[in-house]
XYZ file of C-alpha atoms in Angstrom:
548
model
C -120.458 70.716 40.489
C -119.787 67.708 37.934
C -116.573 66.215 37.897
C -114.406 66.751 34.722
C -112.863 63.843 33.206
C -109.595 63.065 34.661
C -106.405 62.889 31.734
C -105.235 59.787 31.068
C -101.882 59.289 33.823
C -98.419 58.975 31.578
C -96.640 56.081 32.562
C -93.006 55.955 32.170
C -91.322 53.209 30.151
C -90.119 50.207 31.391
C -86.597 48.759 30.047
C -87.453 44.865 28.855
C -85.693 42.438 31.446
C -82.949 40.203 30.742
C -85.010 37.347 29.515
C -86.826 39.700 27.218
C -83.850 40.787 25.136
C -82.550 37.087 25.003
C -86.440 35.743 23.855
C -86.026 38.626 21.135
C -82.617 38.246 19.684
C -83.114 34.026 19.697
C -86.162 35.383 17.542
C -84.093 37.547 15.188
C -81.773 35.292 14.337
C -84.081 32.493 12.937
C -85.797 34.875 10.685
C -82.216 35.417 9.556
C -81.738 31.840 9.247
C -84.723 31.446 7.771
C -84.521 33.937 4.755
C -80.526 32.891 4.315
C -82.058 29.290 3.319
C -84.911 30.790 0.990
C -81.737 32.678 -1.019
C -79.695 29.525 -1.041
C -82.424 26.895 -2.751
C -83.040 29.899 -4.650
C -79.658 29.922 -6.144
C -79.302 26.108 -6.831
C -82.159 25.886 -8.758
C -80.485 27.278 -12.287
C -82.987 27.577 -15.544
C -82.392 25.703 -19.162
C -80.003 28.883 -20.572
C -77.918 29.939 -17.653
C -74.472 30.063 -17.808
C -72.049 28.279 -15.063
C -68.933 29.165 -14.190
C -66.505 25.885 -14.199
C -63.102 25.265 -13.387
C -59.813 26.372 -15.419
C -58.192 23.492 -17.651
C -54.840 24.462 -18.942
C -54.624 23.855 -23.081
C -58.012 23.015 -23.380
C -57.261 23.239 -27.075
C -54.177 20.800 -26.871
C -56.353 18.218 -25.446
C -59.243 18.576 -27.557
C -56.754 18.127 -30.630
C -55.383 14.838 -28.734
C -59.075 13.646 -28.719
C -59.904 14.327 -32.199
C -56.581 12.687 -33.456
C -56.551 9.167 -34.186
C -55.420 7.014 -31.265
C -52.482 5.338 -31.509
C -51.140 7.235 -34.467
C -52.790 4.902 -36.645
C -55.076 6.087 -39.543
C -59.287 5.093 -39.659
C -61.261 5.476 -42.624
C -64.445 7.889 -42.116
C -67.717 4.905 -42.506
C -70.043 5.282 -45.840
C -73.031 6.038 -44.325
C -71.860 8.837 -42.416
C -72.206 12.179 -44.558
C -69.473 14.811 -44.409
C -69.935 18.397 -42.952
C -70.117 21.273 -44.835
C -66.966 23.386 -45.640
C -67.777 26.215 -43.968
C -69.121 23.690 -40.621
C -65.317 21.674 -41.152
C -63.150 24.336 -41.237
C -64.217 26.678 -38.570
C -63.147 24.160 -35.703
C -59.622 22.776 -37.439
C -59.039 26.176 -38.225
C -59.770 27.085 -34.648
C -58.142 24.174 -32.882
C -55.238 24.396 -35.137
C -54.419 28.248 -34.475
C -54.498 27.596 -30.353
C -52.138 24.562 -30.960
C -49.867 26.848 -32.886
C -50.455 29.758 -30.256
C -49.795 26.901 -27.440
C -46.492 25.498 -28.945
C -44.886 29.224 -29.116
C -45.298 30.168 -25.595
C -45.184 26.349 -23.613
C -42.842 23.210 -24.319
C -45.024 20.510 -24.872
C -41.624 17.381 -23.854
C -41.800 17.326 -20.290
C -38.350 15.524 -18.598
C -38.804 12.707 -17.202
C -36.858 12.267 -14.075
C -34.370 9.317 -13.816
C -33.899 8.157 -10.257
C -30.417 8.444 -8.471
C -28.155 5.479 -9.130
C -25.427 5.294 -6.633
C -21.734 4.118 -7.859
C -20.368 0.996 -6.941
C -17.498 2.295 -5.126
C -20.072 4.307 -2.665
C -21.896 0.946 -2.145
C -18.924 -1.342 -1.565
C -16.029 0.800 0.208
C -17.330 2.119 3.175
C -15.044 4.008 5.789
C -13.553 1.457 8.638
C -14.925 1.816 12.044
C -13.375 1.064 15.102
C -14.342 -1.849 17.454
C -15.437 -0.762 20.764
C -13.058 -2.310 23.721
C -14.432 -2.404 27.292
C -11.460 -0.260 29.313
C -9.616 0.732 26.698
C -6.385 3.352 27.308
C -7.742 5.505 24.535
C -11.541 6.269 24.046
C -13.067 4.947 20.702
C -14.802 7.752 19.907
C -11.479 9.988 20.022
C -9.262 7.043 17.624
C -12.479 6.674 15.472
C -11.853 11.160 14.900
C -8.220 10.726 14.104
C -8.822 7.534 11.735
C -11.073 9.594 9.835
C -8.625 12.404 9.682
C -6.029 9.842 8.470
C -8.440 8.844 6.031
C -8.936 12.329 4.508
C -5.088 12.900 4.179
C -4.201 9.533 2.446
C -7.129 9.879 -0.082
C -5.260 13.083 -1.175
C -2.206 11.354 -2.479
C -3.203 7.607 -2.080
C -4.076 6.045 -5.848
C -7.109 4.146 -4.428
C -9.802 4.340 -1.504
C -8.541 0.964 -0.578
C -4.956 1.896 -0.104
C -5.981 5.219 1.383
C -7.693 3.107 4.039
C -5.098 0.781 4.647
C -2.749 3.505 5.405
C -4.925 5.388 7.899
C -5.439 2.153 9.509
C -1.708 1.027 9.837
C -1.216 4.636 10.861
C -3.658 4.723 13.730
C -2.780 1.299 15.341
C 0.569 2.638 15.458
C -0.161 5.753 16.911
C -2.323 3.280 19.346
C 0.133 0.457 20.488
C 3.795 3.417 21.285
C 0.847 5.535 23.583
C -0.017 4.453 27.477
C -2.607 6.475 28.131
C -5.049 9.907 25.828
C -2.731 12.152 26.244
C 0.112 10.488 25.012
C -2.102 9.171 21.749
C -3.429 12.908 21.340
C 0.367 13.645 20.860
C 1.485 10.551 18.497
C -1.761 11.307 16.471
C -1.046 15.007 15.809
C 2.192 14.331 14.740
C 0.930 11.509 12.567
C -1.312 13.775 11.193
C 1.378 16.720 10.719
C 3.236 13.924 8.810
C 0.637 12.851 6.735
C -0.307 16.261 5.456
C 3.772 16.784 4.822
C 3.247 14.037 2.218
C 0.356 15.920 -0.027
C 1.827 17.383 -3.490
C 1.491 20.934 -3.085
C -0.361 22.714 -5.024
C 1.142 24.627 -7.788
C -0.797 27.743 -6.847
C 1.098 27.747 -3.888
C 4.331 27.438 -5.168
C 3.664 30.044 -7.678
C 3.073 32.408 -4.529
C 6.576 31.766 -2.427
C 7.912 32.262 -5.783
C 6.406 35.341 -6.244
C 7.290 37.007 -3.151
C 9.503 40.112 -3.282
C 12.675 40.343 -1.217
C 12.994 42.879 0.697
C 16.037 43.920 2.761
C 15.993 44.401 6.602
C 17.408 48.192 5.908
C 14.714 49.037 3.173
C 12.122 48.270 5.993
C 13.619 50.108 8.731
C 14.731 53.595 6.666
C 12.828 53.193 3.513
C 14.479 54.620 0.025
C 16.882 56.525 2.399
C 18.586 53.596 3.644
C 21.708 53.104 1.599
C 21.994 56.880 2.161
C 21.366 57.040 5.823
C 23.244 55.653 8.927
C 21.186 54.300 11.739
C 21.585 51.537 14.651
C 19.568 49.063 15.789
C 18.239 48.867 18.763
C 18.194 45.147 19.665
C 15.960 43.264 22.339
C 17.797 41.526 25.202
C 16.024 38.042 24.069
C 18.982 35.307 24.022
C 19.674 34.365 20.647
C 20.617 30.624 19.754
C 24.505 31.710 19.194
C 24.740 33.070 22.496
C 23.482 30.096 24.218
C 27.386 28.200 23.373
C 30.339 27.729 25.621
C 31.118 30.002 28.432
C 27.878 31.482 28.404
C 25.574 28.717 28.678
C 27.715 27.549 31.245
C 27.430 30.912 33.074
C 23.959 30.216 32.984
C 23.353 26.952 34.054
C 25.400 27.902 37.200
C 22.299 28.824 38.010
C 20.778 25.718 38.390
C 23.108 23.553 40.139
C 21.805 21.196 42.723
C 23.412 21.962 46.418
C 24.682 19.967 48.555
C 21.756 19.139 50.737
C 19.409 18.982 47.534
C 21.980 15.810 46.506
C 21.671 14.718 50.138
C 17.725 14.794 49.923
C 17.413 13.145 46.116
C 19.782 10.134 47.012
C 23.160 11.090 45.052
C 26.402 9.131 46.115
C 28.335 11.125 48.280
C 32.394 10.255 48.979
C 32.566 8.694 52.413
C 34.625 10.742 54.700
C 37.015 8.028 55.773
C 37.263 5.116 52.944
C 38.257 6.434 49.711
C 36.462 4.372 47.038
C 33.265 4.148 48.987
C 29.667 5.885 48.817
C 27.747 6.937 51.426
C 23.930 7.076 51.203
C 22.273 9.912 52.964
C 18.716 8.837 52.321
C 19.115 5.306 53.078
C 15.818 3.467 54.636
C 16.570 1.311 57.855
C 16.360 -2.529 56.471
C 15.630 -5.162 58.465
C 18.129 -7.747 59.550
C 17.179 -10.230 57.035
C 19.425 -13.331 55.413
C 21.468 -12.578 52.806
C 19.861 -15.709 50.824
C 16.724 -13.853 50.814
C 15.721 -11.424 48.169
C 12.780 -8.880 47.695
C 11.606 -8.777 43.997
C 11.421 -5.283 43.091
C 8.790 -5.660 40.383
C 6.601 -8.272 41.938
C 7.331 -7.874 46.109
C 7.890 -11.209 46.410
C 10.063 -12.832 48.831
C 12.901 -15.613 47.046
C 15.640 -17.360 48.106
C 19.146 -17.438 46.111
C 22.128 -19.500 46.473
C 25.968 -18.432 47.264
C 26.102 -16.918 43.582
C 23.084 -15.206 43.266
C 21.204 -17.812 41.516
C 17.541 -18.262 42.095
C 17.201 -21.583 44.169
C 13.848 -22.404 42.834
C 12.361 -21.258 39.330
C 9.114 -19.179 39.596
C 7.797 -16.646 36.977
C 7.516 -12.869 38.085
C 3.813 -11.691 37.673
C 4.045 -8.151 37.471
C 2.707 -4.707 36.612
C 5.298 -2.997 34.276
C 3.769 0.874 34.567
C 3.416 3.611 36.873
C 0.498 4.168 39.813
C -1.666 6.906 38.218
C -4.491 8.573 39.870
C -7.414 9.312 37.797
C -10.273 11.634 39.051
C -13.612 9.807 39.066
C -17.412 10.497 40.346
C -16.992 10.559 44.041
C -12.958 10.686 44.922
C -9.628 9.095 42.912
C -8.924 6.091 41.647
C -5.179 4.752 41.708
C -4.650 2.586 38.210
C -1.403 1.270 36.543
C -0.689 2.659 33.615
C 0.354 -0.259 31.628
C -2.881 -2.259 31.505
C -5.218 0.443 33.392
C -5.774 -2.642 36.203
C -6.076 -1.502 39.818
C -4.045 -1.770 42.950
C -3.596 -5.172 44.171
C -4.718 -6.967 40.397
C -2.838 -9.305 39.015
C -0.072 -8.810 37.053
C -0.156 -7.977 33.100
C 3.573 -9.353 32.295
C 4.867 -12.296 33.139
C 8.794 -12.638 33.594
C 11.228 -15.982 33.933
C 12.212 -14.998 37.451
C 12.673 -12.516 40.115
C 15.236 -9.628 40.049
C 16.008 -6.885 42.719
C 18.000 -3.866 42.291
C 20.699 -4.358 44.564
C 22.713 -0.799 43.436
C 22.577 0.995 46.548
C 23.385 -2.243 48.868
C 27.302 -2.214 47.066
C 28.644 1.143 47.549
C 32.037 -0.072 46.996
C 34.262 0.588 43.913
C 33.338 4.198 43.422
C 35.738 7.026 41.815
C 35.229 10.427 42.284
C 35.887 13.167 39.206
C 38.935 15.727 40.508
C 39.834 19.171 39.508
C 41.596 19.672 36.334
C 43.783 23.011 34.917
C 41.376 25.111 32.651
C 41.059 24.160 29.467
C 41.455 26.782 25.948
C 38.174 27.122 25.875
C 37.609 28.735 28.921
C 35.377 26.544 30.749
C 35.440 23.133 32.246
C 32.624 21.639 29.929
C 28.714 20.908 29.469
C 27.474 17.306 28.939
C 23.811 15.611 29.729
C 24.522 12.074 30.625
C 22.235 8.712 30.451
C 23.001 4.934 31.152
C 20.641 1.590 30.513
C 21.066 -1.149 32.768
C 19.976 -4.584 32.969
C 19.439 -7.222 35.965
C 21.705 -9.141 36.483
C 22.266 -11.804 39.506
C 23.384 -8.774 41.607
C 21.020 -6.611 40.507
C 20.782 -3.785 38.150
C 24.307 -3.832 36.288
C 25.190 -0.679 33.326
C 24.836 -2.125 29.859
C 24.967 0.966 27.998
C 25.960 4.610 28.204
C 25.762 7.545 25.987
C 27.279 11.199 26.571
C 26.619 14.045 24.670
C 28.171 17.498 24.493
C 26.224 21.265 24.725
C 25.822 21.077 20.669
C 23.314 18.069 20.672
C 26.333 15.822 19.309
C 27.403 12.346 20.924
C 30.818 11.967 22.241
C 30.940 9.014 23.809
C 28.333 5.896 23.472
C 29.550 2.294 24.390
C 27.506 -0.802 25.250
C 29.000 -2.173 28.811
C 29.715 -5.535 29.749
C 28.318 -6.350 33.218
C 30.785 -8.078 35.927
C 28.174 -11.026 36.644
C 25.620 -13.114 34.491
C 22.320 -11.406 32.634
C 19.144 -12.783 33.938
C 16.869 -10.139 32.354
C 18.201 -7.567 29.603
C 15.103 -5.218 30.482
C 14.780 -4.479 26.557
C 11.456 -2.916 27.032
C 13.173 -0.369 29.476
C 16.914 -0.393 28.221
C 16.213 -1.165 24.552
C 19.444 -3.619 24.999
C 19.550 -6.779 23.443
C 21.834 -10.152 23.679
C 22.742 -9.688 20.205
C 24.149 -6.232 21.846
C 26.497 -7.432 24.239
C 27.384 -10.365 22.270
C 30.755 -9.312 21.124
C 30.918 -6.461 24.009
C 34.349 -6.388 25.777
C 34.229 -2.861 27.212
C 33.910 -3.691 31.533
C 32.755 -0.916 34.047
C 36.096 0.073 34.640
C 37.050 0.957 31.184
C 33.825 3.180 31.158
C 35.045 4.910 34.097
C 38.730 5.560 33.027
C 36.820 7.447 30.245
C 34.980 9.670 32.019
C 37.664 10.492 34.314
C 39.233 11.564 31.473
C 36.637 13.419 30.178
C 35.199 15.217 32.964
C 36.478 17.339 35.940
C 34.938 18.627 38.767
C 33.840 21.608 37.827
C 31.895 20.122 34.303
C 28.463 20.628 34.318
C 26.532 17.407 33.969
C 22.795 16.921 33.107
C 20.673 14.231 33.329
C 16.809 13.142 34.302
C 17.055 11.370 37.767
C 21.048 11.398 37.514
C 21.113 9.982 40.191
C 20.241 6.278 39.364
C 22.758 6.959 36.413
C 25.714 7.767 38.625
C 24.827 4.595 41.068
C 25.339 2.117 37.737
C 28.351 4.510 36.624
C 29.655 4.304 40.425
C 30.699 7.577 40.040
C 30.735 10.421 42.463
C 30.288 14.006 41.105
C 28.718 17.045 42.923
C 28.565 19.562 39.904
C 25.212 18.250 38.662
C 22.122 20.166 36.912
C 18.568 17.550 37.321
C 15.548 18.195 34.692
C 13.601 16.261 37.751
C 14.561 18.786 39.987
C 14.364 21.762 37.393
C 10.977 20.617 36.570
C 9.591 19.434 39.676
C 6.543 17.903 40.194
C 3.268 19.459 41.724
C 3.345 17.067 44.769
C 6.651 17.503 45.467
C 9.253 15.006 46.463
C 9.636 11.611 46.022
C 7.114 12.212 43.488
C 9.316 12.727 39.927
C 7.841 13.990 36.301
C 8.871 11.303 34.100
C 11.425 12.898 31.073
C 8.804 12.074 28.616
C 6.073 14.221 29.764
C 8.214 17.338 30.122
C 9.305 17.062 26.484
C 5.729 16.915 25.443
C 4.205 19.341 27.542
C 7.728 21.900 27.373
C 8.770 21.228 23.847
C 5.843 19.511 22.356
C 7.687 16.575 21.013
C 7.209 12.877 21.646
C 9.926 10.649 22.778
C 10.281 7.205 23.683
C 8.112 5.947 21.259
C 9.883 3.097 20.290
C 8.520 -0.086 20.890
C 12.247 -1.703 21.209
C 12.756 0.134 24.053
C 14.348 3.562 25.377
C 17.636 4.966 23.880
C 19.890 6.545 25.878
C 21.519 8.994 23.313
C 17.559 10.696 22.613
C 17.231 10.950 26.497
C 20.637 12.505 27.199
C 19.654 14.732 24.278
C 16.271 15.612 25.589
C 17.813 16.695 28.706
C 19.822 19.242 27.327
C 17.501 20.672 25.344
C 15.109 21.332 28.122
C 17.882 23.439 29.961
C 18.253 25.265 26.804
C 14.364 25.961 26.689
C 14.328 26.695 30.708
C 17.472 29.100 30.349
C 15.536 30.771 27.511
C 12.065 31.482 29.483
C 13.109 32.601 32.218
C 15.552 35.480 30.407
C 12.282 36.210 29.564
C 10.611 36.400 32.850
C 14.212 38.642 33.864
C 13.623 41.372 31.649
């Protein structure tokens, strides 16, 4: 049998490999790259009549006018040999260019402004604003009295006739402000009540006046019962808050009852107690043991140094007192505290930033002879044995501190008794920055110790209430003995407790927000005593708050 032809075997297909499909689709795209650059030298080559498409220029016509005009505004004759157009050819374009001028001067401006650059005024240029120096250690930063000059500055220019006085205002204002403070909290104080006066001394505004005068009255009653209220009967219903009236007489005295020291708190704070077996003598419960030292032999109480004075008192050998007038502060700082004195910010164990004639001690608590004690007295008509806040100045003298000055006043803020003192022995220092007394004070003084006391006997009993910051010290120079006492130091104490003492000063800023003591010429007594008072009022006040 013959073999029949075998069909052809169907071979399935392959997919093309990696390197296939890359070969192929490098392959496609330079045929498109290829026919891309045929189109493109294509379209660059442009024939004699084709149009082009150019770019927009705004008033075409405008500027073709500006050509055809004469340059220069000046007037050229046409030359002979050049013939004239046609009617028709002349006055197709000028009719032309003249109709798009006319369109283009309806609908755009053709004057642009020119711009003029910005001259500045002279007084910008020459008065510029005063800057403070910067001072290595300063009490104040400069960045905080640079803030409140510029304040200053703002205020004066609004009543000030000229930048130049406005300035020198501010300026006098702010050094000021700089020399009465010790320390930034103290400035913060002098410079917002600097600033508070400053703004007092604007104009104001007649808009403003216009609405206090405007303001309708209205009666208490009409608030509380409306229309009905001269018809209708009601009663108030008042808070127990103490008003300013009640605070007078009997009933601040009531109250400050509450307040008296006892009899081991004037033990423990150093007040002169009546010996129990020599009338006219102190004793001194807190007394510190001294050492057995000659009576020629002095310790400076400003400086620490040792000096020797005669029979009298008088320094045997001149030497200037180096001291440090202020107060140890501590200051937080990276790391711990740091102690500083508050007078010239120098630290412990610097030398001294005031220099004195000689050395002085205090010397009141070594004579505790000559004292008087107040005694009990019949009631008065009023009904109450009396309120006064007491302070005294004193100056050194060759025995030591010596009363100069005293100034009592009574429970209505008024003085009642103020007298500069003449002291028993010879001035060496008046302590004016302290005392704020002055030789030209005790020139024609003939008012002794003694007389001051037969005063106060007079005045006082007992049972009066007196108050006073550190009364203490006052009572030593008075050499009087009284056990009815009321202390702001103790009222107020401070956060590290005893001996450390808030000085009267900071209380009245931080209680009452007022700054005292300000005066470069020193203290005075009567705005101390003053103070005093007034802070009992305040305390009295706040806590019948806290009561109820």
């Amino acid at each position: 049998q013959a073999e029949q032809p075998g069909k052809p075997v169907a071979r399935p297909p392959r997919p093309p490999t990696a390197q296939e499909v890359c070969y192929q689709r490098i392959r496609l795209a330079q045929q498109q790259a290829a026919r891309l650059a045929v189109a493109v030298q294509k379209a660059s080559l442009s024939l004699p009549g084709e149009k082009k498409r150019i770019a927009h220029v705004p008033h075409a016509a405008l500027a073709a006018a500006a050509r055809q005009s004469p340059a220069g505004g000046k007037k050229t004759l046409p030359a002979k040999n050049v013939t004239p157009p046609s009617d028709s050819e002349a006055a197709t374009p000028s009719l032309k260019a003249c109709t798009l001028a006319g369109m283009a001067s309806k609908t755009t401006s053709t004057t642009v402004p020119k711009r003029i650059a910005h001259v500045p005024s002279l007084q910008s240029t020459t008065l510029q604003r005063p800057v403070i120096p910067t001072e290595f250690g300063a009490k104040v930063p400069t960045n905080i009295r640079q803030r409140y000059l510029n304040l200053f500055i703002d205020e004066c220019l609004k009543f000030c006739s000229s930048s130049q006085e406005a300035f020198d205002k501010a300026l006098s204002e702010e050094k000021v402000a700089y020399e009465r403070s010790t320390s930034r909290n103290i400035y913060l104080n002098v410079a917002v009540n600097t600033l508070k006066k400053l703004r007092s001394l604007v104009p104001n505004s007649p808009s403003s006046a216009n609405k206090t005068s405007n303001k309708k009255v209205v009666s208490h009653e009409a608030v509380l019962g409306g229309k009905l209220a001269a018809k209708t009967s009601f009663t108030l219903n008042r808070s127990g808050s103490l008003r300013a009236e009640d605070l007078t007489g009997a009933a601040l005295y009531r109250r400050l009852k509450e307040y008296l020291m006892t009899e081991e708190q004037l033990k423990e704070n150093g007040y002169p107690m009546p010996h129990p077996e020599k009338p006219g003598r102190a004793v001194l419960f807190t007394a510190e043991e001294k050492k057995t030292l000659d009576s020629s032999c002095r310790i400076c109480c400003r400086c620490g140094t040792e000096y020797m004075v005669s029979a009298s008192g008088s320094c045997i050998r001149k030497e200037e007192c180096v001291h440090h007038w202020g107060r140890l502060r501590k200051q937080r700082v990276p790391g711990g505290w740091e102690t500083h004195y508050s007078c010239c910010s120098g630290a412990v164990g610097s030398p001294g930033c005031q220099v004195a004639k000689q050395h002085v001690h205090d010397g009141r608590k070594e004579s505790l002879d000559g004292f008087v004690k107040t005694f009990e007295k019949l009631p008065t008509t009023d009904g109450y044995p009396g309120i006064y806040a007491l302070d005294c100045e004193m100056c050194y003298t060759k025995q030591g501190l010596e009363l100069t000055r005293v100034t009592v006043i009574n429970s209505d803020l008024k003085v009642v008794y103020d007298t500069f003192v003449k002291p028993d022995t010879k001035v060496v220092d008046y302590n004016t920055r302290f005392s704020g007394v002055t030789e030209e004070d005790l020139e024609n003084t003939s008012i002794t110790l003694r007389d001051v006391q037969a005063v106060l006997l007079n005045m006082f009993s007992a049972d009066t209430i007196l108050i006073g910051h550190s009364l203490e010290s006052d009572l030593f120079a008075l050499k009087l003995i009284h056990g009815t006492v009321v202390d702001t130091a103790i009222v107020f104490p401070h956060r590290l407790g005893l001996p450390y003492k808030r000085a009267l000063r900071t209380l009245m800023a931080d209680y009452l927000k007022r700054i005292i003591q300000d005066n470069v010429e020193g203290h005075d007594s009567s705005e101390d005593a003053r103070a005093c008072m007034e802070l009992m009022v305040w305390k009295i006040k706040e806590d019948a708050k806290v009561k109820r």
